[in-house]
Short mmCIF file of N, CA, C and O in Angstrom, two decimals:
data_model
loop_
_atom_site.label_atom_id
_atom_site.label_comp_id
_atom_site.label_asym_id
_atom_site.label_seq_id
_atom_site.Cartn_x
_atom_site.Cartn_y
_atom_site.Cartn_z
N UNK I 1 -34.35 -65.47 124.76
CA UNK I 1 -35.79 -65.37 124.35
C UNK I 1 -36.54 -66.61 124.51
O UNK I 1 -35.99 -67.67 124.23
N UNK I 2 -37.74 -66.66 125.05
CA UNK I 2 -38.54 -67.77 125.26
C UNK I 2 -39.19 -68.21 124.05
O UNK I 2 -39.62 -67.43 123.13
N UNK I 3 -39.28 -69.53 123.81
CA UNK I 3 -40.04 -70.11 122.65
C UNK I 3 -41.21 -70.90 123.14
O UNK I 3 -41.20 -71.44 124.25
N UNK I 4 -42.22 -70.97 122.38
CA UNK I 4 -43.41 -71.70 122.76
C UNK I 4 -43.87 -72.70 121.67
O UNK I 4 -43.79 -72.36 120.48
N UNK I 5 -44.18 -73.93 122.12
CA UNK I 5 -44.68 -74.81 121.12
C UNK I 5 -46.22 -74.84 121.02
O UNK I 5 -46.89 -74.94 122.05
N UNK I 6 -46.69 -74.67 119.85
CA UNK I 6 -48.12 -74.66 119.69
C UNK I 6 -48.66 -76.20 119.52
O UNK I 6 -49.86 -76.43 119.46
N UNK I 7 -47.74 -77.19 119.67
CA UNK I 7 -48.19 -78.52 119.43
C UNK I 7 -48.14 -79.42 120.69
O UNK I 7 -48.36 -80.51 120.70
N UNK I 8 -47.91 -78.67 121.84
CA UNK I 8 -47.95 -79.43 123.02
C UNK I 8 -49.35 -79.81 123.42
O UNK I 8 -50.23 -78.92 123.35
N UNK I 9 -49.62 -81.01 123.83
CA UNK I 9 -50.91 -81.44 124.08
C UNK I 9 -50.88 -82.39 125.24
O UNK I 9 -49.81 -82.84 125.76
N UNK I 10 -51.99 -82.54 125.92
CA UNK I 10 -52.15 -83.50 127.01
C UNK I 10 -53.36 -84.28 126.95
O UNK I 10 -54.31 -83.81 126.33
N UNK I 11 -53.45 -85.43 127.55
CA UNK I 11 -54.57 -86.25 127.53
C UNK I 11 -55.66 -85.77 128.62
O UNK I 11 -55.23 -85.74 129.76
N UNK I 12 -56.83 -85.52 128.19
CA UNK I 12 -57.92 -85.32 129.21
C UNK I 12 -59.20 -86.00 128.71
O UNK I 12 -59.76 -85.81 127.66
N UNK I 13 -59.50 -87.02 129.48
CA UNK I 13 -60.74 -87.81 129.25
C UNK I 13 -60.79 -88.31 127.93
O UNK I 13 -61.82 -88.28 127.20
N UNK I 14 -59.65 -88.87 127.34
CA UNK I 14 -59.64 -89.39 126.02
C UNK I 14 -59.62 -88.45 124.83
O UNK I 14 -59.64 -88.81 123.76
N UNK I 15 -59.60 -87.16 125.16
CA UNK I 15 -59.59 -86.08 124.05
C UNK I 15 -58.30 -85.32 124.28
O UNK I 15 -57.94 -84.92 125.20
N UNK I 16 -57.57 -85.20 123.10
CA UNK I 16 -56.41 -84.45 123.16
C UNK I 16 -56.69 -82.93 122.88
O UNK I 16 -57.31 -82.62 121.93
N UNK I 17 -56.24 -82.16 123.88
CA UNK I 17 -56.61 -80.66 123.81
C UNK I 17 -55.31 -79.92 123.76
O UNK I 17 -54.30 -80.29 124.39
N UNK I 18 -55.28 -78.91 123.08
CA UNK I 18 -53.90 -78.10 122.99
C UNK I 18 -53.73 -77.47 124.44
O UNK I 18 -54.64 -77.09 125.10
N UNK I 19 -52.47 -77.44 124.83
CA UNK I 19 -52.08 -76.92 126.06
C UNK I 19 -51.14 -75.70 125.76
O UNK I 19 -50.15 -75.60 126.37
N UNK I 20 -51.48 -74.94 124.80
CA UNK I 20 -50.67 -73.85 124.42
C UNK I 20 -51.03 -72.54 125.16
O UNK I 20 -52.21 -72.45 125.58
N UNK I 21 -50.18 -71.61 125.28
CA UNK I 21 -50.54 -70.36 125.95
C UNK I 21 -51.48 -69.59 125.12
O UNK I 21 -51.49 -69.71 123.78
N UNK I 22 -52.30 -68.76 125.77
CA UNK I 22 -53.17 -67.84 125.09
C UNK I 22 -52.47 -66.76 124.40
O UNK I 22 -51.60 -66.16 125.04
N UNK I 23 -52.72 -66.55 123.20
CA UNK I 23 -52.05 -65.44 122.48
C UNK I 23 -53.03 -64.48 121.94
O UNK I 23 -54.16 -64.82 121.57
N UNK I 24 -52.52 -63.17 121.84
CA UNK I 24 -53.34 -62.13 121.25
C UNK I 24 -52.37 -61.37 120.29
O UNK I 24 -51.14 -61.31 120.58
N UNK I 25 -52.95 -60.85 119.24
CA UNK I 25 -52.11 -60.12 118.26
C UNK I 25 -52.67 -58.67 118.29
O UNK I 25 -53.88 -58.41 118.48
N UNK I 26 -51.82 -57.75 118.00
CA UNK I 26 -52.17 -56.34 117.96
C UNK I 26 -51.07 -55.63 116.91
O UNK I 26 -50.09 -56.26 116.53
N UNK I 27 -51.29 -54.42 116.62
CA UNK I 27 -50.47 -53.67 115.76
C UNK I 27 -50.21 -52.24 116.29
O UNK I 27 -51.17 -51.69 116.84
N UNK I 28 -49.06 -51.75 116.10
CA UNK I 28 -48.74 -50.39 116.44
C UNK I 28 -48.39 -49.72 115.09
O UNK I 28 -47.41 -50.03 114.45
N UNK I 29 -49.34 -48.78 114.72
CA UNK I 29 -49.20 -48.12 113.41
C UNK I 29 -48.86 -46.69 113.56
O UNK I 29 -49.41 -45.94 114.38
N UNK I 30 -47.95 -46.26 112.62
CA UNK I 30 -47.75 -44.78 112.53
C UNK I 30 -48.60 -44.11 111.53
O UNK I 30 -48.65 -44.52 110.36
N UNK I 31 -49.36 -43.18 112.10
CA UNK I 31 -50.37 -42.49 111.24
C UNK I 31 -50.28 -40.97 111.52
O UNK I 31 -50.58 -40.56 112.64
N UNK I 32 -49.87 -40.24 110.52
CA UNK I 32 -49.79 -38.75 110.63
C UNK I 32 -49.16 -38.30 111.89
O UNK I 32 -49.67 -37.42 112.57
N UNK I 33 -47.95 -38.74 112.20
CA UNK I 33 -47.18 -38.33 113.32
C UNK I 33 -47.59 -38.93 114.64
O UNK I 33 -47.05 -38.50 115.77
N UNK I 34 -48.55 -39.84 114.63
CA UNK I 34 -49.04 -40.52 115.88
C UNK I 34 -48.91 -42.01 115.81
O UNK I 34 -49.21 -42.66 114.69
N UNK I 35 -48.66 -42.54 116.89
CA UNK I 35 -48.45 -44.10 116.94
C UNK I 35 -49.74 -44.64 117.48
O UNK I 35 -50.17 -44.22 118.66
N UNK I 36 -50.51 -45.51 116.81
CA UNK I 36 -51.83 -45.93 117.25
C UNK I 36 -51.75 -47.37 117.51
O UNK I 36 -51.26 -48.16 116.63
N UNK I 37 -52.36 -47.85 118.56
CA UNK I 37 -52.48 -49.20 118.97
C UNK I 37 -53.65 -49.74 118.45
O UNK I 37 -54.76 -49.34 118.67
N UNK I 38 -53.64 -50.92 117.66
CA UNK I 38 -54.78 -51.46 116.99
C UNK I 38 -54.83 -52.96 117.36
O UNK I 38 -53.84 -53.67 117.33
N UNK I 39 -56.05 -53.45 117.68
CA UNK I 39 -56.22 -54.79 118.02
C UNK I 39 -56.86 -55.57 116.78
O UNK I 39 -57.12 -56.74 116.87
N UNK I 40 -57.20 -54.89 115.80
CA UNK I 40 -57.81 -55.38 114.53
C UNK I 40 -56.96 -54.90 113.36
O UNK I 40 -56.82 -53.57 113.18
N UNK I 41 -56.46 -55.71 112.55
CA UNK I 41 -55.59 -55.33 111.38
C UNK I 41 -56.34 -54.41 110.53
O UNK I 41 -55.66 -53.45 109.92
N UNK I 42 -57.59 -54.34 110.36
CA UNK I 42 -58.35 -53.49 109.49
C UNK I 42 -58.94 -52.32 110.11
O UNK I 42 -59.72 -51.61 109.44
N UNK I 43 -58.51 -52.10 111.35
CA UNK I 43 -59.11 -51.00 112.19
C UNK I 43 -58.57 -49.69 111.55
O UNK I 43 -57.48 -49.65 111.03
N UNK I 44 -59.39 -48.60 111.78
CA UNK I 44 -58.96 -47.21 111.33
C UNK I 44 -58.07 -46.68 112.42
O UNK I 44 -58.45 -46.52 113.56
N UNK I 45 -56.82 -46.38 112.18
CA UNK I 45 -55.85 -45.91 113.15
C UNK I 45 -56.34 -44.57 113.77
O UNK I 45 -56.12 -44.33 114.88
N UNK I 46 -57.19 -43.85 112.99
CA UNK I 46 -57.68 -42.56 113.50
C UNK I 46 -58.66 -42.78 114.67
O UNK I 46 -58.91 -41.85 115.47
N UNK I 47 -59.20 -43.97 114.77
CA UNK I 47 -60.17 -44.26 115.85
C UNK I 47 -59.68 -45.04 116.91
O UNK I 47 -60.35 -45.39 117.88
N UNK I 48 -58.35 -45.14 116.98
CA UNK I 48 -57.67 -45.86 118.12
C UNK I 48 -57.85 -45.06 119.37
O UNK I 48 -57.69 -43.92 119.45
N UNK I 49 -58.08 -45.92 120.44
CA UNK I 49 -58.24 -45.24 121.77
C UNK I 49 -56.90 -44.97 122.51
O UNK I 49 -56.82 -44.18 123.38
N UNK I 50 -55.90 -45.63 121.98
CA UNK I 50 -54.52 -45.47 122.55
C UNK I 50 -53.59 -44.92 121.51
O UNK I 50 -53.48 -45.59 120.44
N UNK I 51 -53.03 -43.79 121.81
CA UNK I 51 -52.13 -43.19 120.90
C UNK I 51 -50.91 -42.47 121.63
O UNK I 51 -51.07 -42.17 122.77
N UNK I 52 -49.82 -42.45 120.94
CA UNK I 52 -48.65 -41.87 121.52
C UNK I 52 -48.01 -40.98 120.39
O UNK I 52 -48.12 -41.34 119.23
N UNK I 53 -47.28 -39.87 120.75
CA UNK I 53 -46.57 -39.19 119.88
C UNK I 53 -45.01 -39.60 119.78
O UNK I 53 -44.47 -39.33 118.75
N UNK I 54 -44.64 -40.43 120.60
CA UNK I 54 -43.34 -40.82 120.74
C UNK I 54 -43.34 -42.36 120.60
O UNK I 54 -43.87 -43.15 121.30
N UNK I 55 -42.57 -42.92 119.54
CA UNK I 55 -42.43 -44.32 119.22
C UNK I 55 -41.89 -45.07 120.44
O UNK I 55 -42.44 -46.15 120.82
N UNK I 56 -40.77 -44.68 120.95
CA UNK I 56 -40.13 -45.32 122.06
C UNK I 56 -41.09 -45.45 123.40
O UNK I 56 -41.07 -46.40 124.01
N UNK I 57 -41.75 -44.37 123.70
CA UNK I 57 -42.76 -44.42 124.80
C UNK I 57 -43.78 -45.40 124.58
O UNK I 57 -44.24 -46.29 125.45
N UNK I 58 -44.28 -45.52 123.34
CA UNK I 58 -45.37 -46.53 123.07
C UNK I 58 -44.81 -47.89 123.17
O UNK I 58 -45.54 -48.76 123.80
N UNK I 59 -43.72 -48.20 122.60
CA UNK I 59 -43.09 -49.48 122.63
C UNK I 59 -42.78 -49.96 124.12
O UNK I 59 -43.05 -51.00 124.55
N UNK I 60 -42.37 -49.00 124.82
CA UNK I 60 -41.98 -49.25 126.26
C UNK I 60 -43.22 -49.60 127.09
O UNK I 60 -43.20 -50.50 127.91
N UNK I 61 -44.24 -48.73 126.91
CA UNK I 61 -45.49 -48.94 127.64
C UNK I 61 -46.16 -50.37 127.30
O UNK I 61 -46.59 -51.01 128.18
N UNK I 62 -46.09 -50.56 126.01
CA UNK I 62 -46.67 -51.88 125.55
C UNK I 62 -45.88 -53.05 126.03
O UNK I 62 -46.36 -54.11 126.45
N UNK I 63 -44.52 -52.86 126.10
CA UNK I 63 -43.68 -54.00 126.50
C UNK I 63 -44.00 -54.18 128.12
O UNK I 63 -43.88 -55.41 128.47
N UNK I 64 -44.21 -53.08 128.81
CA UNK I 64 -44.33 -53.31 130.14
C UNK I 64 -45.83 -54.02 130.40
O UNK I 64 -45.93 -54.61 131.52
N UNK I 65 -46.66 -53.90 129.44
CA UNK I 65 -47.88 -54.67 129.56
C UNK I 65 -47.76 -56.17 129.14
O UNK I 65 -48.72 -56.95 129.31
N UNK I 66 -46.63 -56.53 128.65
CA UNK I 66 -46.41 -57.91 128.09
C UNK I 66 -46.46 -58.02 126.73
O UNK I 66 -46.47 -59.26 126.20
N UNK I 67 -46.57 -57.07 125.81
CA UNK I 67 -46.58 -57.19 124.34
C UNK I 67 -45.09 -57.30 123.92
O UNK I 67 -44.28 -56.59 124.56
N UNK I 68 -44.85 -58.13 122.98
CA UNK I 68 -43.60 -58.15 122.34
C UNK I 68 -43.68 -57.85 120.77
O UNK I 68 -44.66 -58.24 120.20
N UNK I 69 -42.69 -57.25 120.26
CA UNK I 69 -42.64 -57.07 118.87
C UNK I 69 -42.28 -58.31 118.12
O UNK I 69 -41.28 -58.89 118.38
N UNK I 70 -43.09 -58.74 117.24
CA UNK I 70 -42.84 -59.95 116.45
C UNK I 70 -42.44 -59.61 114.97
O UNK I 70 -41.76 -60.42 114.33
N UNK I 71 -42.71 -58.42 114.64
CA UNK I 71 -42.28 -57.92 113.15
C UNK I 71 -42.31 -56.50 113.11
O UNK I 71 -43.38 -55.91 113.01
N UNK I 72 -41.33 -55.83 113.00
CA UNK I 72 -41.30 -54.40 112.64
C UNK I 72 -41.30 -54.32 111.14
O UNK I 72 -40.82 -55.10 110.33
N UNK I 73 -42.02 -53.33 110.61
CA UNK I 73 -42.18 -53.22 109.11
C UNK I 73 -41.98 -51.72 108.68
O UNK I 73 -42.40 -50.85 109.37
N UNK I 74 -41.47 -51.46 107.53
CA UNK I 74 -41.36 -50.19 107.01
C UNK I 74 -41.34 -50.18 105.53
O UNK I 74 -41.97 -49.31 104.96
N UNK I 75 -40.53 -50.99 104.80
CA UNK I 75 -40.42 -50.92 103.41
C UNK I 75 -41.12 -52.03 102.72
O UNK I 75 -40.87 -52.39 101.60
N UNK I 76 -42.14 -52.61 103.29
CA UNK I 76 -42.91 -53.64 102.68
C UNK I 76 -43.81 -53.16 101.62
O UNK I 76 -44.17 -53.81 100.66
N UNK I 77 -44.24 -51.94 101.77
CA UNK I 77 -45.07 -51.28 100.74
C UNK I 77 -44.40 -49.92 100.50
O UNK I 77 -43.58 -49.42 101.28
N UNK I 78 -44.50 -49.37 99.33
CA UNK I 78 -43.87 -48.02 98.99
C UNK I 78 -44.17 -46.97 100.10
O UNK I 78 -45.39 -46.69 100.31
N UNK I 79 -43.14 -46.42 100.72
CA UNK I 79 -43.39 -45.37 101.76
C UNK I 79 -42.36 -44.36 101.48
O UNK I 79 -41.18 -44.51 101.16
N UNK I 80 -42.86 -43.03 101.60
CA UNK I 80 -41.99 -41.96 101.51
C UNK I 80 -41.07 -41.90 102.74
O UNK I 80 -41.63 -41.70 103.81
N UNK I 81 -39.78 -41.96 102.52
CA UNK I 81 -38.77 -42.04 103.67
C UNK I 81 -38.93 -40.77 104.51
O UNK I 81 -38.62 -40.79 105.73
N UNK I 82 -39.31 -39.64 103.90
CA UNK I 82 -39.40 -38.40 104.71
C UNK I 82 -40.48 -38.54 105.72
O UNK I 82 -40.38 -37.89 106.89
N UNK I 83 -41.48 -39.26 105.39
CA UNK I 83 -42.67 -39.38 106.37
C UNK I 83 -42.49 -40.40 107.49
O UNK I 83 -43.08 -40.42 108.47
N UNK I 84 -41.58 -41.37 107.11
CA UNK I 84 -41.32 -42.56 108.05
C UNK I 84 -39.89 -42.86 107.94
O UNK I 84 -39.51 -43.78 107.20
N UNK I 85 -39.03 -42.33 108.94
CA UNK I 85 -37.64 -42.50 108.93
C UNK I 85 -37.30 -43.83 109.35
O UNK I 85 -36.24 -44.45 109.04
N UNK I 86 -37.96 -44.50 110.35
CA UNK I 86 -37.70 -45.80 110.89
C UNK I 86 -38.84 -46.65 110.57
O UNK I 86 -39.47 -46.50 109.47
N UNK I 87 -39.17 -47.48 111.47
CA UNK I 87 -40.39 -48.39 111.26
C UNK I 87 -41.55 -47.60 111.20
O UNK I 87 -41.80 -46.68 111.92
N UNK I 88 -42.56 -48.00 110.32
CA UNK I 88 -43.92 -47.36 110.22
C UNK I 88 -44.98 -48.18 110.94
O UNK I 88 -45.98 -47.68 111.08
N UNK I 89 -44.52 -49.33 111.48
CA UNK I 89 -45.41 -50.10 112.22
C UNK I 89 -44.80 -51.35 112.83
O UNK I 89 -43.65 -51.71 112.46
N UNK I 90 -45.44 -51.94 113.72
CA UNK I 90 -45.06 -53.19 114.40
C UNK I 90 -46.10 -54.19 114.53
O UNK I 90 -47.30 -53.78 114.87
N UNK I 91 -45.92 -55.41 114.33
CA UNK I 91 -46.68 -56.44 114.63
C UNK I 91 -46.47 -56.86 116.06
O UNK I 91 -45.20 -57.05 116.37
N UNK I 92 -47.43 -57.00 116.92
CA UNK I 92 -47.26 -57.31 118.38
C UNK I 92 -47.92 -58.66 118.74
O UNK I 92 -48.93 -58.99 118.12
N UNK I 93 -47.41 -59.29 119.74
CA UNK I 93 -48.02 -60.43 120.23
C UNK I 93 -47.97 -60.38 121.82
O UNK I 93 -46.93 -59.97 122.33
N UNK I 94 -49.00 -60.83 122.43
CA UNK I 94 -49.12 -61.03 123.90
C UNK I 94 -49.34 -62.37 124.19
O UNK I 94 -50.27 -62.93 123.64
N UNK I 95 -48.60 -62.96 125.10
CA UNK I 95 -48.77 -64.28 125.58
C UNK I 95 -49.18 -64.34 127.01
O UNK I 95 -48.39 -63.68 127.86
N UNK I 96 -50.31 -64.98 127.36
CA UNK I 96 -50.59 -65.13 128.71
C UNK I 96 -49.63 -65.86 129.48
O UNK I 96 -49.58 -67.10 129.41
N UNK I 97 -48.85 -65.23 130.32
CA UNK I 97 -47.78 -65.78 131.10
C UNK I 97 -48.33 -66.76 132.14
O UNK I 97 -47.49 -67.68 132.51
N UNK I 98 -49.57 -66.78 132.55
CA UNK I 98 -50.15 -67.62 133.42
C UNK I 98 -50.20 -69.00 132.79
O UNK I 98 -50.18 -70.02 133.55
N UNK I 99 -50.34 -69.07 131.61
CA UNK I 99 -50.54 -70.31 130.83
C UNK I 99 -49.19 -70.87 130.52
O UNK I 99 -49.13 -72.07 130.07
N UNK I 100 -48.12 -70.21 130.59
CA UNK I 100 -46.83 -70.71 130.35
C UNK I 100 -46.21 -71.45 131.51
O UNK I 100 -46.07 -70.87 132.52
N UNK I 101 -45.69 -72.67 131.36
CA UNK I 101 -45.14 -73.35 132.40
C UNK I 101 -43.65 -73.31 132.40
O UNK I 101 -43.06 -73.00 131.39
#
């Protein structure tokens, strides 16, 4: 697994600027039998433009786009196990690979 330092810097015209890869965060939420891709933590999953009925298909498609799972969650809040047998959601991160040396 690759690791990235958020503290790498370089000198440019007397100013220290971060030289870290560009990161984006998203969430894959399980909502009423559908997996919804959200780019805002507080977004309504029902209004998601990207949805899947199959968890593995959703994760595979997102992985192919460069998203990685940084945190699966299921029992962090009370959840009826009948409604969600595995993870109920995933925290995702995408790193701009062009920025990684």
